[in-house]
Amino acid sequence: MKGKELWANFSKGLIIENPILVLALSLCPALAVTTSVETSLAMGLCVTFVMTLNNWVVSLVRNFVNPKVRAPIYITSIATIVTVVELLLRAFSPVLYKALGIYLSLIVVFAIILARAEVFASKNTPLPSFVDGFGMGCGFTLAMVLIGGIREVFGNGTILGYTVLPSSYQPALIFILAPGAFILIGYLVAAFKMLTEYLEQRGEAA
């Protein structure tokens, strides 16, 4: 596969098919763990690792899996990788492990991971599947950090724990609450919709 095709597989997950802001998949963590950049980035990196590795594994075994039992096989693969991630975080970063809480275990049922396994990895060779999973994971992480950064700045007046707004600023606590996250995600989805339409029109014009 040519480098240009691999780049197309990777880059589509950043904007055109962004898992959260375009496909509207796995919104649960986007609401629950994006109160700060730190937890947003941690969840994004965990999902990226799981999705990338799972896509690669699914692609490797796709010819040996009976189509009737492919979903349980894929979920077993995801659950195994998530368990490894949980054990590593628990051993090396217990504070972060505690901050992510139950949502770390729920990565197993994130729709975007199973969707990429079914739609792409089960139909393609290991390298493009790996790149697709990594690109989608990066797009997921980008969206999570964007949401988390805005919520932390306007909800706490900080970024990564450092004060970035004047002491006179009164934090808008709605950004820390679920309703604020819903509103913010709605605006970001609209913004990404405009951006994707612009990129599509530019591509057609070219």
Coordinates of C-alpha atoms in Angstrom, one line a residue:
M1 CA 0.0 0.0 0.0
K2 CA 1.3 3.4 -1.0
G3 CA 2.2 6.1 1.6
K4 CA -0.6 8.3 0.2
E5 CA -3.2 5.7 0.9
L6 CA -1.9 5.1 4.4
W7 CA -2.0 8.8 5.1
A8 CA -5.6 8.9 3.8
N9 CA -6.5 6.0 6.2
F10 CA -4.8 7.8 9.1
S11 CA -6.0 11.4 8.5
K12 CA -9.7 10.6 7.9
G13 CA -10.1 9.9 11.6
L14 CA -8.9 13.4 12.6
I15 CA -11.6 15.5 11.0
I16 CA -13.7 13.9 8.2
E17 CA -14.7 10.9 10.3
N18 CA -13.8 12.1 13.7
P19 CA -15.3 9.5 16.1
I20 CA -16.9 11.9 18.5
L21 CA -17.5 15.2 16.6
V22 CA -18.6 13.7 13.3
L23 CA -19.7 10.1 13.8
A24 CA -21.1 10.9 17.3
L25 CA -19.8 7.6 18.7
S26 CA -18.6 7.0 22.3
L27 CA -20.1 10.2 23.7
C28 CA -20.2 8.7 27.2
P29 CA -16.5 9.4 27.9
A30 CA -16.7 12.7 26.2
L31 CA -19.2 13.7 28.9
A32 CA -17.8 11.9 31.9
V33 CA -14.1 12.3 31.9
T34 CA -13.5 15.6 30.0
T35 CA -13.6 17.9 33.1
S36 CA -9.8 18.3 32.7
V37 CA -7.2 18.0 30.0
E38 CA -5.2 15.4 32.0
T39 CA -8.1 12.9 32.2
S40 CA -9.2 13.6 28.7
L41 CA -5.7 12.9 27.3
A42 CA -5.3 9.8 29.4
M43 CA -8.6 8.3 28.2
G44 CA -7.8 9.3 24.6
L45 CA -4.4 7.6 24.8
C46 CA -5.9 4.4 26.3
V47 CA -8.6 4.2 23.6
T48 CA -6.0 4.9 20.9
F49 CA -3.9 2.0 22.2
V50 CA -6.8 -0.4 22.4
M51 CA -8.3 0.5 19.0
T52 CA -4.9 0.3 17.2
L53 CA -3.9 -3.0 18.7
N54 CA -7.4 -4.5 18.3
N55 CA -7.6 -3.5 14.7
W56 CA -4.3 -5.2 14.1
V57 CA -5.3 -8.4 15.9
V58 CA -8.7 -8.5 14.1
S59 CA -7.0 -8.1 10.8
L60 CA -4.5 -10.9 11.6
V61 CA -7.3 -13.4 12.5
R62 CA -10.0 -12.3 10.1
N63 CA -9.6 -15.3 7.8
F64 CA -9.8 -17.8 10.7
V65 CA -12.9 -16.4 12.4
N66 CA -16.4 -17.8 11.6
P67 CA -18.6 -14.9 10.6
K68 CA -21.3 -16.1 12.9
V69 CA -19.1 -15.7 16.0
R70 CA -17.0 -12.7 14.9
A71 CA -18.6 -10.2 17.4
P72 CA -17.8 -12.3 20.5
I73 CA -14.3 -12.8 19.2
Y74 CA -13.8 -9.1 18.6
I75 CA -15.2 -8.2 22.1
T76 CA -12.9 -10.8 23.7
S77 CA -9.9 -9.2 21.9
I78 CA -10.9 -5.8 23.1
A79 CA -11.6 -6.9 26.7
T80 CA -8.1 -8.6 26.8
I81 CA -6.3 -5.4 25.6
V82 CA -8.4 -3.2 28.0
T83 CA -7.4 -5.5 30.9
V84 CA -3.7 -5.0 30.1
V85 CA -4.2 -1.3 30.0
E86 CA -6.0 -1.3 33.3
L87 CA -3.3 -3.4 35.0
L88 CA -0.6 -1.1 33.6
L89 CA -2.3 2.1 34.8
R90 CA -3.1 0.5 38.2
A91 CA 0.6 -0.4 38.6
F92 CA 2.3 2.7 37.3
S93 CA -0.4 5.5 37.7
P94 CA -2.9 4.6 40.4
V95 CA -4.1 8.2 40.7
L96 CA -5.0 8.4 37.0
Y97 CA -6.5 4.9 37.2
K98 CA -8.7 6.1 40.0
A99 CA -9.6 9.3 38.1
L100 CA -10.8 7.4 35.1
G101 CA -12.8 5.1 37.3
I102 CA -15.4 2.8 35.7
Y103 CA -15.0 4.4 32.4
L104 CA -11.7 2.7 31.8
S105 CA -13.4 -0.7 32.0
L106 CA -16.2 0.6 29.8
I107 CA -13.7 1.0 26.9
V108 CA -14.7 -2.6 26.1
V109 CA -18.1 -1.5 24.9
F110 CA -17.1 1.7 23.2
A111 CA -19.0 1.7 19.9
I112 CA -16.1 3.2 17.9
I113 CA -13.7 0.3 18.7
L114 CA -16.1 -2.5 17.7
A115 CA -17.2 -0.4 14.7
R116 CA -13.7 -0.1 13.3
A117 CA -13.1 -3.8 13.8
E118 CA -16.2 -4.7 11.9
V119 CA -16.2 -2.1 9.2
F120 CA -12.5 -1.8 8.4
A121 CA -10.1 -4.3 10.2
S122 CA -12.1 -7.4 9.3
K123 CA -11.9 -6.5 5.6
N124 CA -8.3 -5.2 5.3
T125 CA -4.7 -6.4 5.8
P126 CA -2.8 -5.7 9.1
L127 CA -0.9 -2.5 8.1
P128 CA -3.8 -0.4 6.9
S129 CA -5.9 -1.7 9.8
F130 CA -3.2 -0.7 12.2
V131 CA -3.0 2.8 10.6
D132 CA -6.8 3.1 10.6
G133 CA -7.1 2.3 14.3
F134 CA -4.3 4.7 15.1
G135 CA -5.8 7.5 13.1
M136 CA -9.3 7.0 14.6
G137 CA -7.7 6.9 18.1
C138 CA -5.8 10.1 17.4
G139 CA -9.1 11.7 16.2
F140 CA -10.8 10.5 19.4
T141 CA -7.9 11.9 21.5
L142 CA -8.0 15.2 19.7
A143 CA -11.8 15.6 20.4
M144 CA -11.4 14.6 24.0
V145 CA -8.5 17.0 24.6
L146 CA -10.4 19.8 22.8
I147 CA -13.5 19.3 24.9
G148 CA -11.5 18.8 28.1
G149 CA -9.4 21.9 27.5
I150 CA -12.4 24.2 27.0
R151 CA -14.3 22.7 30.0
E152 CA -11.2 23.1 32.2
V153 CA -10.4 26.6 31.1
F154 CA -13.9 28.0 31.4
G155 CA -15.0 25.8 34.3
N156 CA -12.0 26.2 36.5
G157 CA -9.9 28.9 34.9
T158 CA -7.0 26.5 34.7
I159 CA -5.2 24.3 32.1
L160 CA -3.4 21.2 33.4
G161 CA -3.7 22.6 36.8
Y162 CA -2.1 26.0 36.0
T163 CA -4.1 29.2 36.2
V164 CA -4.5 30.8 32.8
L165 CA -7.3 33.3 33.5
P166 CA -7.2 36.4 35.7
S167 CA -8.1 35.9 39.4
S168 CA -11.1 38.2 38.8
Y169 CA -12.6 35.5 36.5
Q170 CA -15.5 33.7 38.0
P171 CA -15.5 30.1 36.7
A172 CA -18.7 29.1 34.8
L173 CA -19.5 25.9 36.7
I174 CA -21.9 24.8 34.0
F175 CA -18.9 23.7 31.9
I176 CA -17.9 21.2 34.6
L177 CA -21.5 19.8 34.7
A178 CA -23.0 17.4 32.2
P179 CA -25.4 20.0 30.7
G180 CA -22.4 22.2 29.8
A181 CA -20.7 19.3 28.2
F182 CA -23.7 18.5 26.1
I183 CA -24.0 22.2 24.9
L184 CA -20.2 22.4 24.2
I185 CA -20.2 19.1 22.2
G186 CA -23.2 20.4 20.2
Y187 CA -21.4 23.5 19.2
L188 CA -18.2 21.6 18.3
V189 CA -20.2 19.1 16.2
A190 CA -21.7 22.0 14.3
A191 CA -18.2 23.5 13.8
F192 CA -16.8 20.2 12.6
K193 CA -19.8 19.8 10.2
M194 CA -19.0 23.2 8.7
L195 CA -15.3 22.3 8.5
T196 CA -15.9 18.9 6.8
E197 CA -18.3 20.5 4.3
Y198 CA -15.7 23.1 3.5
L199 CA -13.0 20.5 3.0
E200 CA -15.3 18.4 0.8
Q201 CA -16.1 21.4 -1.4
R202 CA -12.4 22.3 -1.7
G203 CA -11.6 18.7 -2.7
E204 CA -14.3 18.7 -5.4
A205 CA -13.1 22.1 -6.7
A206 CA -9.5 20.7 -6.9

